Short mmCIF file of N, CA and C and ligand atoms in Angstrom, two decimals:
data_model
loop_
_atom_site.label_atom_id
_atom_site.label_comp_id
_atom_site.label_asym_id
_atom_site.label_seq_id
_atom_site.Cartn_x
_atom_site.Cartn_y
_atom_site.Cartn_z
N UNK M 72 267.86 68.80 155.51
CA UNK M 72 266.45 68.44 155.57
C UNK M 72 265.97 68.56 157.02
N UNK M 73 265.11 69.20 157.32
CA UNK M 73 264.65 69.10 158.72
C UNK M 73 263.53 67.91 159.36
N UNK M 74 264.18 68.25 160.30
CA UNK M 74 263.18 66.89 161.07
C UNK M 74 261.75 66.69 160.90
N UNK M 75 260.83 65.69 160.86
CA UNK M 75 259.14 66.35 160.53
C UNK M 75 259.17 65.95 161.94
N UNK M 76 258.08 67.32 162.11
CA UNK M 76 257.35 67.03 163.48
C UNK M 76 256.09 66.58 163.32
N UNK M 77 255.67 65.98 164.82
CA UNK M 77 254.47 65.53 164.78
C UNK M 77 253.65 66.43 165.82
N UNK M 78 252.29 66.82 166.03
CA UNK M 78 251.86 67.94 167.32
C UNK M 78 250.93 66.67 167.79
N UNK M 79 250.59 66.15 169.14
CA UNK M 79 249.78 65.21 169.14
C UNK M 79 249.34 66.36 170.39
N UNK M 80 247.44 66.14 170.28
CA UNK M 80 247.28 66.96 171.27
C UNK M 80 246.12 66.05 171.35
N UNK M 81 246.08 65.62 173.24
CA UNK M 81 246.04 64.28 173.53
C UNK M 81 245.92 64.69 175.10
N UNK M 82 244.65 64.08 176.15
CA UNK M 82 244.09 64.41 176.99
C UNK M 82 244.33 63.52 178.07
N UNK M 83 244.35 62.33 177.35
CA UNK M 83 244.46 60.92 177.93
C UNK M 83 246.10 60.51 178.03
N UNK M 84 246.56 60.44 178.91
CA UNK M 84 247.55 59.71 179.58
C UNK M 84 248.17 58.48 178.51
N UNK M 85 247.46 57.67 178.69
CA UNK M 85 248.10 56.01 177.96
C UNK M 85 247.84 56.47 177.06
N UNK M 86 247.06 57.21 176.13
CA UNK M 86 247.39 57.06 174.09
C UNK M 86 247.93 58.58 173.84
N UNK M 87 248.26 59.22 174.77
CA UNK M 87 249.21 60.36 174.74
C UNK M 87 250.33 59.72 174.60
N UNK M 88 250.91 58.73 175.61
CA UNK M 88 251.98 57.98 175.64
C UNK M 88 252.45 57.12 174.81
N UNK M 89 251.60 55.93 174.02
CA UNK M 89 251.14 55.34 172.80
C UNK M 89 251.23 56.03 171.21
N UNK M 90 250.59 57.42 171.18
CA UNK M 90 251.21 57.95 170.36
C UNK M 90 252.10 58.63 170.16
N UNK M 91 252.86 58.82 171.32
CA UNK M 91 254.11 59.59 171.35
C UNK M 91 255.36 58.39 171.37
N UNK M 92 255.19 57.39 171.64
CA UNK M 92 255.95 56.12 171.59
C UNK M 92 256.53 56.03 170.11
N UNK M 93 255.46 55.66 169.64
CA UNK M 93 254.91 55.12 167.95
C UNK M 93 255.88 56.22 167.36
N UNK M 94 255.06 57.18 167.31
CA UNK M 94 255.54 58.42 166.58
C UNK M 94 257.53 58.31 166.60
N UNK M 95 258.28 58.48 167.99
CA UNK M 95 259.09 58.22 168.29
C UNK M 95 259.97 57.56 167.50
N UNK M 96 259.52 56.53 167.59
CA UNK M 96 260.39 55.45 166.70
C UNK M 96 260.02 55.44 165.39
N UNK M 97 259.52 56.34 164.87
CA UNK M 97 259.85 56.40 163.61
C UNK M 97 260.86 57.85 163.22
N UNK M 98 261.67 58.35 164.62
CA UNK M 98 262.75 58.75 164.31
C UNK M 98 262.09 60.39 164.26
N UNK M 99 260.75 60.89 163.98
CA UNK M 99 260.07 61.67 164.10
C UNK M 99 260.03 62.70 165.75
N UNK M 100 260.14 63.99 165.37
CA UNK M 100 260.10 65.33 166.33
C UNK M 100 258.76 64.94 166.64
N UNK M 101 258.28 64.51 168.30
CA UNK M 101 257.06 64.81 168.62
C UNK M 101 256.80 65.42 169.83
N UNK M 102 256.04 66.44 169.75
CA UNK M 102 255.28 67.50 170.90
C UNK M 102 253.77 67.33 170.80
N UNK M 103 253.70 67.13 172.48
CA UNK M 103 252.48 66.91 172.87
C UNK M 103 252.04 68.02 173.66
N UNK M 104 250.77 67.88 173.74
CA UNK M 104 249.84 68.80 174.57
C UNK M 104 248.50 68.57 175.11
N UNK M 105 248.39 68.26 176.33
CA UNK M 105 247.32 67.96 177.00
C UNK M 105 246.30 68.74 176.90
N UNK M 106 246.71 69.79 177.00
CA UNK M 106 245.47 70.69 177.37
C UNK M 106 244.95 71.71 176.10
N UNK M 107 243.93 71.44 175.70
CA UNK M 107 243.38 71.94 173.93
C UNK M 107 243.42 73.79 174.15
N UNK M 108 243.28 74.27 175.15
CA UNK M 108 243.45 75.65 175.49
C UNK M 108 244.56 76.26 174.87
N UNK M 109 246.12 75.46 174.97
CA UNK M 109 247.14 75.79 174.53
C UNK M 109 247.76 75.14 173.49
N UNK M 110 246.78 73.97 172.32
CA UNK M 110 247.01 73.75 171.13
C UNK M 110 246.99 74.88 170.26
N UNK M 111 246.41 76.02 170.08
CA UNK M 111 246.06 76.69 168.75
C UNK M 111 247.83 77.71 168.95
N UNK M 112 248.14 78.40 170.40
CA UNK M 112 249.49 78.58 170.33
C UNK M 112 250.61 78.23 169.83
N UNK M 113 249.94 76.71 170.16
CA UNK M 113 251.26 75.95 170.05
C UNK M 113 251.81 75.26 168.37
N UNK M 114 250.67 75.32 167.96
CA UNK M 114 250.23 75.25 166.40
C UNK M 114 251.53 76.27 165.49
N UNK M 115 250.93 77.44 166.20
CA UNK M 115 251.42 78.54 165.56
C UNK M 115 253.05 78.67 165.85
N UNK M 116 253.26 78.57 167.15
CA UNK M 116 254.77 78.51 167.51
C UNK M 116 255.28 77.47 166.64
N UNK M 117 255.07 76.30 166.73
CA UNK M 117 255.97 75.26 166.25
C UNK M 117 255.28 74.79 164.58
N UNK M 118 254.31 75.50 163.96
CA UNK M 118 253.99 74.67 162.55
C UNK M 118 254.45 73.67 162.62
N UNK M 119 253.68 72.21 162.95
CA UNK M 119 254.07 71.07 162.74
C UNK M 119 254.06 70.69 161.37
N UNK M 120 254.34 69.43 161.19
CA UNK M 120 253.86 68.72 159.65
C UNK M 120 252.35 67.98 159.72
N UNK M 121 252.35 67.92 161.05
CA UNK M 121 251.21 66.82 161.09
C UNK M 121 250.62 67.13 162.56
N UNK M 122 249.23 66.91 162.59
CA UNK M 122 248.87 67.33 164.35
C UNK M 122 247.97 65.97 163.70
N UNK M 123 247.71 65.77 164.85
CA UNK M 123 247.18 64.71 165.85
C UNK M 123 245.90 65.02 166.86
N UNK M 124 244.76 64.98 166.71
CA UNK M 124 244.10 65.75 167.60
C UNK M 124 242.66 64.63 167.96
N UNK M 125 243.04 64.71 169.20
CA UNK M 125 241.89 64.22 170.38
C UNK M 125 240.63 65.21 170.05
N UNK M 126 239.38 64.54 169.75
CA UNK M 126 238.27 65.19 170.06
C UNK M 126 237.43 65.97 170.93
N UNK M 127 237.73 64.43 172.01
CA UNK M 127 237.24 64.88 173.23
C UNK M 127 238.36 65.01 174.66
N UNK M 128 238.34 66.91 174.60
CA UNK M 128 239.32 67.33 175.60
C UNK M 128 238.85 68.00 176.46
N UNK M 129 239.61 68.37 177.52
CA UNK M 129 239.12 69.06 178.71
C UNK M 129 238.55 70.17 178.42
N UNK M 130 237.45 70.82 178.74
CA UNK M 130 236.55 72.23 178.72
C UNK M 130 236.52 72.63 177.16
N UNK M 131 237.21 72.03 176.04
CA UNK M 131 237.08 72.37 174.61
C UNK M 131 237.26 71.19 173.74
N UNK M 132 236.81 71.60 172.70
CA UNK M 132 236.34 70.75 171.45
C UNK M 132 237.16 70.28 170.49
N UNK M 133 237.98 69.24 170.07
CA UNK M 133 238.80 69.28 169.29
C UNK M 133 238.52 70.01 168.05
N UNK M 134 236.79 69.62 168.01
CA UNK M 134 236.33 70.28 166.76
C UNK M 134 236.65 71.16 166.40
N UNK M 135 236.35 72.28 167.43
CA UNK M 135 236.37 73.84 167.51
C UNK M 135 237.74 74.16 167.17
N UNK M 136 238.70 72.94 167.52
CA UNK M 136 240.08 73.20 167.30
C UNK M 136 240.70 73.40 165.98
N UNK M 137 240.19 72.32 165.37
CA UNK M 137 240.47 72.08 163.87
C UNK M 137 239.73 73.14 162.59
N UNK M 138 238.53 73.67 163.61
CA UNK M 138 238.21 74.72 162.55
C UNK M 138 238.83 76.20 162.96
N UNK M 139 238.96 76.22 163.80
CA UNK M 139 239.84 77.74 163.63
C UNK M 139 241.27 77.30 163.06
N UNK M 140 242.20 76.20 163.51
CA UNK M 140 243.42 75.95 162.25
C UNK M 140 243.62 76.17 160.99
N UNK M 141 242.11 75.08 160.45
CA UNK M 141 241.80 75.75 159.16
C UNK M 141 241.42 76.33 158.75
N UNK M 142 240.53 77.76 159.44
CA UNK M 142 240.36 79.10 158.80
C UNK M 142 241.67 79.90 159.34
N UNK M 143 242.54 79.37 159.52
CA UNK M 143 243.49 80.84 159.60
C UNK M 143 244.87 80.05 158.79
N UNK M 144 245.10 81.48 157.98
CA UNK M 144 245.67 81.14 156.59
C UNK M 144 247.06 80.49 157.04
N UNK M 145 247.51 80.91 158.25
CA UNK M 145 249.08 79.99 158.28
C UNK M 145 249.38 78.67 158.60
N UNK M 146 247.84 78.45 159.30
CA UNK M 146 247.59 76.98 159.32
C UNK M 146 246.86 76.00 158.80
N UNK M 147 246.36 76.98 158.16
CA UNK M 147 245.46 75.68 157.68
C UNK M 147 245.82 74.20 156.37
N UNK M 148 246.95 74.81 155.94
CA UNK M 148 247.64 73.67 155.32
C UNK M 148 248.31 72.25 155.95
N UNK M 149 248.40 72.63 157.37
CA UNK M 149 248.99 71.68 158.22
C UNK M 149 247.88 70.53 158.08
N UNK M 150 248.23 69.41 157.99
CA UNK M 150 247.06 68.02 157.82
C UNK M 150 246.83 68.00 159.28
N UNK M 151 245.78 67.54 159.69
CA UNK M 151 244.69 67.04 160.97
C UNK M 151 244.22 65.76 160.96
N UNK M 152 244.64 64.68 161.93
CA UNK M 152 243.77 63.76 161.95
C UNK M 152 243.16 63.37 163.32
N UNK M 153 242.04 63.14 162.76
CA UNK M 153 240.99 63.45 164.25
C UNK M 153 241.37 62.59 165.16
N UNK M 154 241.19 61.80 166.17
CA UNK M 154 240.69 60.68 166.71
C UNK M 154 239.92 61.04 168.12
N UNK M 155 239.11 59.97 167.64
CA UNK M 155 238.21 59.63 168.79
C UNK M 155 237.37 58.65 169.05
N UNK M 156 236.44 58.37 170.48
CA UNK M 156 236.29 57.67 170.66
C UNK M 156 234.67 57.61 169.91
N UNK M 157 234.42 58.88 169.80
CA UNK M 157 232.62 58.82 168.67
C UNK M 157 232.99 57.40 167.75
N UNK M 158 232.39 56.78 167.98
CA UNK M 158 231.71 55.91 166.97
C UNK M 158 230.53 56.43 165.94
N UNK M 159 229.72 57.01 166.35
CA UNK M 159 228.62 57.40 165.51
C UNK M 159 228.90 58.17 164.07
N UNK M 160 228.04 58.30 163.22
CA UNK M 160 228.42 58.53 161.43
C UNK M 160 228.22 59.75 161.69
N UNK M 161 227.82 60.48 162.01
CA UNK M 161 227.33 61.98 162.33
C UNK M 161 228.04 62.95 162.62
N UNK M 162 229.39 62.37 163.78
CA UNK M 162 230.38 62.54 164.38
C UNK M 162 231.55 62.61 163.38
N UNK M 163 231.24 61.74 162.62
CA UNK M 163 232.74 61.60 161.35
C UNK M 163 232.20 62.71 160.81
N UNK M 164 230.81 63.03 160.35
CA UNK M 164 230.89 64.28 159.63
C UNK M 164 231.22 65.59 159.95
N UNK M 165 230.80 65.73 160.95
CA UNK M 165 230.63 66.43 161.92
C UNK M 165 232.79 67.19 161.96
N UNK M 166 233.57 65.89 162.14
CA UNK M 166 234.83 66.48 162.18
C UNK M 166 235.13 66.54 160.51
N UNK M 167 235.18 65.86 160.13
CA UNK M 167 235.31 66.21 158.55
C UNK M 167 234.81 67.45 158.07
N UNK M 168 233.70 68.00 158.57
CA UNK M 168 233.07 69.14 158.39
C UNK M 168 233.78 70.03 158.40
N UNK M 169 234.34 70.19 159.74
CA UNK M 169 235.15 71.14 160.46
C UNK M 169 236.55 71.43 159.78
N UNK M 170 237.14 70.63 158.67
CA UNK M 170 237.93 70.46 157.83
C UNK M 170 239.69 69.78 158.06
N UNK M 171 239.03 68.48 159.08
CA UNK M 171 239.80 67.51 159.52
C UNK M 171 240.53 66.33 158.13
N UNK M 172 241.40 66.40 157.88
CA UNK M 172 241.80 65.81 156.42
C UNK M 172 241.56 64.10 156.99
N UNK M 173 241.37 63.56 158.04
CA UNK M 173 240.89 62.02 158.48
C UNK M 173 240.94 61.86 159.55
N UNK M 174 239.65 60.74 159.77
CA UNK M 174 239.14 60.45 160.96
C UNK M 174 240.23 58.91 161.47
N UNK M 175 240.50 58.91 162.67
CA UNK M 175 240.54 57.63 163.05
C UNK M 175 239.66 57.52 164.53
N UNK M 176 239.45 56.14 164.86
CA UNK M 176 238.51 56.35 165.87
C UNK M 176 239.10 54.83 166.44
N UNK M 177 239.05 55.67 168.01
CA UNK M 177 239.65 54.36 168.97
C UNK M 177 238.94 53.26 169.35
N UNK M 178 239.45 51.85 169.63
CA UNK M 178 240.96 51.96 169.71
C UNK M 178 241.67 51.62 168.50
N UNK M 179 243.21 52.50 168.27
CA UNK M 179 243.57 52.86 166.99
C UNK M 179 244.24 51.55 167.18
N UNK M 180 244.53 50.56 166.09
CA UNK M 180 245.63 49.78 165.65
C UNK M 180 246.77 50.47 165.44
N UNK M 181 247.61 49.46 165.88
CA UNK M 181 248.98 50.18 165.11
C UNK M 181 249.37 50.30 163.96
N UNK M 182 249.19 49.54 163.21
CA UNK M 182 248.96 49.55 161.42
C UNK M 182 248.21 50.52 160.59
N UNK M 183 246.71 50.71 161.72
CA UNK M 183 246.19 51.46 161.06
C UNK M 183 246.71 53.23 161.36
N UNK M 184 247.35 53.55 162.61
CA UNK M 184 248.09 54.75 163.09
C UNK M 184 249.20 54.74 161.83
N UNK M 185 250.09 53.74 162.03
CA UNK M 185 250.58 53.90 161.15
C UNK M 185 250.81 54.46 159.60
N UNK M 186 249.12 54.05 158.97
CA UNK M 186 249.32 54.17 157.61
C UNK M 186 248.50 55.14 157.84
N UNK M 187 247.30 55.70 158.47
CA UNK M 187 246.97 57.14 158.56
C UNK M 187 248.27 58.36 158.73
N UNK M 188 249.40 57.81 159.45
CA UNK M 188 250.33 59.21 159.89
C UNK M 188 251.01 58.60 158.09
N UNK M 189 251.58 57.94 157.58
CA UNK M 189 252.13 57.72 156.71
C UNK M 189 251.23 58.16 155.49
N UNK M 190 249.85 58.83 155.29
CA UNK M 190 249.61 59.96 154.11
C UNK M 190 249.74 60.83 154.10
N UNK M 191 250.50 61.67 155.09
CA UNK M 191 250.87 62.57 155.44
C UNK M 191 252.54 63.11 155.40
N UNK M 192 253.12 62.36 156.04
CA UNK M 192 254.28 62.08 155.98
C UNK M 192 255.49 60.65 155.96
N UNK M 193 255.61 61.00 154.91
CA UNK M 193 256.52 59.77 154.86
C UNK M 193 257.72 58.44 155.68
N UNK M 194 257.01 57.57 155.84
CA UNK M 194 257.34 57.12 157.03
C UNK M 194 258.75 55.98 156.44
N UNK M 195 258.47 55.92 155.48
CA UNK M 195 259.66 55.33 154.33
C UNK M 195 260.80 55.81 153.97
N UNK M 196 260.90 57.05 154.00
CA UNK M 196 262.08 57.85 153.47
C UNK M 196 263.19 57.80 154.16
N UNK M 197 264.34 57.29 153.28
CA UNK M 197 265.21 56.86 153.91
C UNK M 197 266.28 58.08 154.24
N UNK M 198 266.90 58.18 155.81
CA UNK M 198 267.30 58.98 156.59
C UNK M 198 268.40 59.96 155.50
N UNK M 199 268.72 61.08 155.88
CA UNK M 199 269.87 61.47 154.95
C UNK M 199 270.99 61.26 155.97
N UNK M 200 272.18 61.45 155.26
CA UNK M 200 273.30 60.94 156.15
C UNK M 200 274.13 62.42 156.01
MN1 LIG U 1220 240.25 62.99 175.30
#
Protein backbone atom coordinates (compact mmCIF):
# COMPACT_ATOMS: atom_id res chain seq x y z
CA UNK A 1 0.00 0.00 0.00
CA UNK A 2 1.61 3.27 -0.56
CA UNK A 3 1.97 6.08 1.55
CA UNK A 4 -0.88 8.98 0.96
CA UNK A 5 0.59 12.12 0.35
CA UNK A 6 -0.46 15.33 1.26
CA UNK A 7 0.72 18.68 -1.28
CA UNK A 8 0.17 21.70 1.09
CA UNK A 9 0.91 24.79 -0.85
CA UNK A 10 1.19 27.41 1.76
CA UNK A 11 2.81 31.05 1.71
CA UNK A 12 2.76 31.69 5.28
CA UNK A 13 5.43 30.39 7.50
CA UNK A 14 3.44 29.36 10.89
CA UNK A 15 0.34 27.44 9.07
CA UNK A 16 2.80 26.07 6.50
CA UNK A 17 4.39 24.69 9.62
CA UNK A 18 0.97 23.88 11.45
CA UNK A 19 -0.14 22.07 8.57
CA UNK A 20 2.74 20.23 7.91
CA UNK A 21 2.97 19.29 11.73
CA UNK A 22 -0.72 17.99 11.81
CA UNK A 23 -0.49 16.32 8.60
CA UNK A 24 2.78 14.60 9.98
CA UNK A 25 1.50 12.89 12.68
CA UNK A 26 -0.93 11.32 11.12
CA UNK A 27 1.93 9.24 9.74
CA UNK A 28 1.07 10.91 6.24
CA UNK A 29 3.86 11.87 3.13
CA UNK A 30 3.76 15.71 3.23
CA UNK A 31 5.29 18.22 0.60
CA UNK A 32 5.07 21.69 0.77
CA UNK A 33 5.43 24.61 -1.41
CA UNK A 34 5.65 28.15 -0.86
CA UNK A 35 5.67 29.55 -3.86
CA UNK A 36 2.18 28.96 -6.15
CA UNK A 37 4.48 29.48 -9.42
CA UNK A 38 5.86 25.98 -8.77
CA UNK A 39 2.57 24.22 -7.43
CA UNK A 40 1.03 23.21 -10.85
CA UNK A 41 4.73 21.28 -11.53
CA UNK A 42 4.76 19.99 -8.62
CA UNK A 43 1.16 18.64 -8.81
CA UNK A 44 2.11 16.86 -11.79
CA UNK A 45 5.51 15.42 -10.59
CA UNK A 46 4.29 14.04 -7.39
CA UNK A 47 0.13 13.40 -7.95
CA UNK A 48 -0.70 13.82 -4.46
CA UNK A 49 -3.88 12.34 -2.79
CA UNK A 50 -4.80 15.50 -1.40
CA UNK A 51 -3.45 19.27 -1.94
CA UNK A 52 -3.99 21.78 0.37
CA UNK A 53 -4.08 25.17 -1.11
CA UNK A 54 -3.61 28.76 0.24
CA UNK A 55 -5.63 31.30 -1.66
CA UNK A 56 -3.85 34.08 -1.09
CA UNK A 57 -0.14 33.65 -2.51
CA UNK A 58 2.65 35.52 -3.70
CA UNK A 59 2.11 37.22 -7.37
CA UNK A 60 -0.73 34.28 -8.05
CA UNK A 61 -4.06 33.10 -7.22
CA UNK A 62 -4.76 30.00 -5.55
CA UNK A 63 -7.84 30.29 -7.54
CA UNK A 64 -6.22 30.35 -10.80
CA UNK A 65 -4.47 27.38 -9.28
CA UNK A 66 -7.22 25.09 -8.68
CA UNK A 67 -8.76 25.79 -11.99
CA UNK A 68 -6.15 24.85 -14.28
CA UNK A 69 -5.70 21.39 -11.89
CA UNK A 70 -9.07 20.79 -12.63
CA UNK A 71 -9.21 21.36 -16.24
CA UNK A 72 -6.33 19.21 -16.98
CA UNK A 73 -7.34 15.63 -17.20
CA UNK A 74 -4.43 14.10 -14.97
CA UNK A 75 -5.33 16.21 -12.31
CA UNK A 76 -8.17 17.02 -11.87
CA UNK A 77 -9.34 14.08 -9.79
CA UNK A 78 -6.89 14.99 -7.08
CA UNK A 79 -9.34 16.63 -4.15
CA UNK A 80 -8.51 20.53 -3.29
CA UNK A 81 -9.20 22.18 -0.23
CA UNK A 82 -9.08 25.81 -0.27
CA UNK A 83 -8.14 27.83 2.71
CA UNK A 84 -8.23 31.15 3.42
CA UNK A 85 -8.42 33.99 5.11
CA UNK A 86 -11.71 35.55 2.76
CA UNK A 87 -14.37 35.52 5.02
CA UNK A 88 -16.82 36.91 2.57
CA UNK A 89 -19.78 34.46 0.78
CA UNK A 90 -18.70 35.50 -2.64
CA UNK A 91 -15.24 34.31 -2.07
CA UNK A 92 -16.52 30.70 -1.07
CA UNK A 93 -18.13 30.82 -4.37
CA UNK A 94 -15.89 32.20 -6.12
CA UNK A 95 -13.31 29.07 -5.05
CA UNK A 96 -15.93 26.50 -5.27
CA UNK A 97 -16.48 27.85 -8.67
CA UNK A 98 -13.14 27.28 -9.70
CA UNK A 99 -13.80 23.56 -8.78
CA UNK A 100 -12.27 23.43 -5.22
CA UNK A 101 -14.02 20.14 -3.60
CA UNK A 102 -14.02 22.50 0.12
CA UNK A 103 -13.53 25.55 1.58
CA UNK A 104 -11.93 26.02 4.97
CA UNK A 105 -11.25 29.47 6.14
CA UNK A 106 -8.77 30.67 8.84
CA UNK A 107 -8.14 30.34 11.58
CA UNK A 108 -8.52 26.54 10.94
CA UNK A 109 -9.26 24.42 14.17
CA UNK A 110 -7.68 21.41 14.55
CA UNK A 111 -10.73 19.25 14.54
CA UNK A 112 -12.03 21.00 11.95
CA UNK A 113 -8.44 20.41 9.64
CA UNK A 114 -8.78 17.36 10.76
CA UNK A 115 -12.16 16.16 9.59
CA UNK A 116 -11.91 18.28 6.32
CA UNK A 117 -8.39 16.24 5.43
CA UNK A 118 -10.26 13.04 6.77
CA UNK A 119 -13.05 13.20 3.57
CA UNK A 120 -10.57 12.75 1.62
CA UNK A 121 -8.37 10.46 3.04
CA UNK A 122 -8.63 8.25 5.63
CA UNK A 123 -7.24 9.20 8.73
CA UNK A 124 -8.52 5.92 10.57
CA UNK A 125 -7.11 3.23 8.63
CA UNK A 126 -5.28 1.15 10.45
CA UNK A 127 -1.42 0.93 9.40
CA UNK A 128 -0.53 -2.34 7.41
CA UNK A 129 2.18 -4.26 8.98
MN1 LIG B 1 -1.08 33.17 1.82
Amino acid sequence: MHQRKVLIVEDNELNLKLFYDLLSMKKLEVISCKDGHKALGLVEEEMPDLILMDIQLNGISGIDLIKTIKQNKDTQKIPIIAITAFAMKQDEARIMGAGSDMYLSKPVSIDKFFDAVNCYINLNEKETV
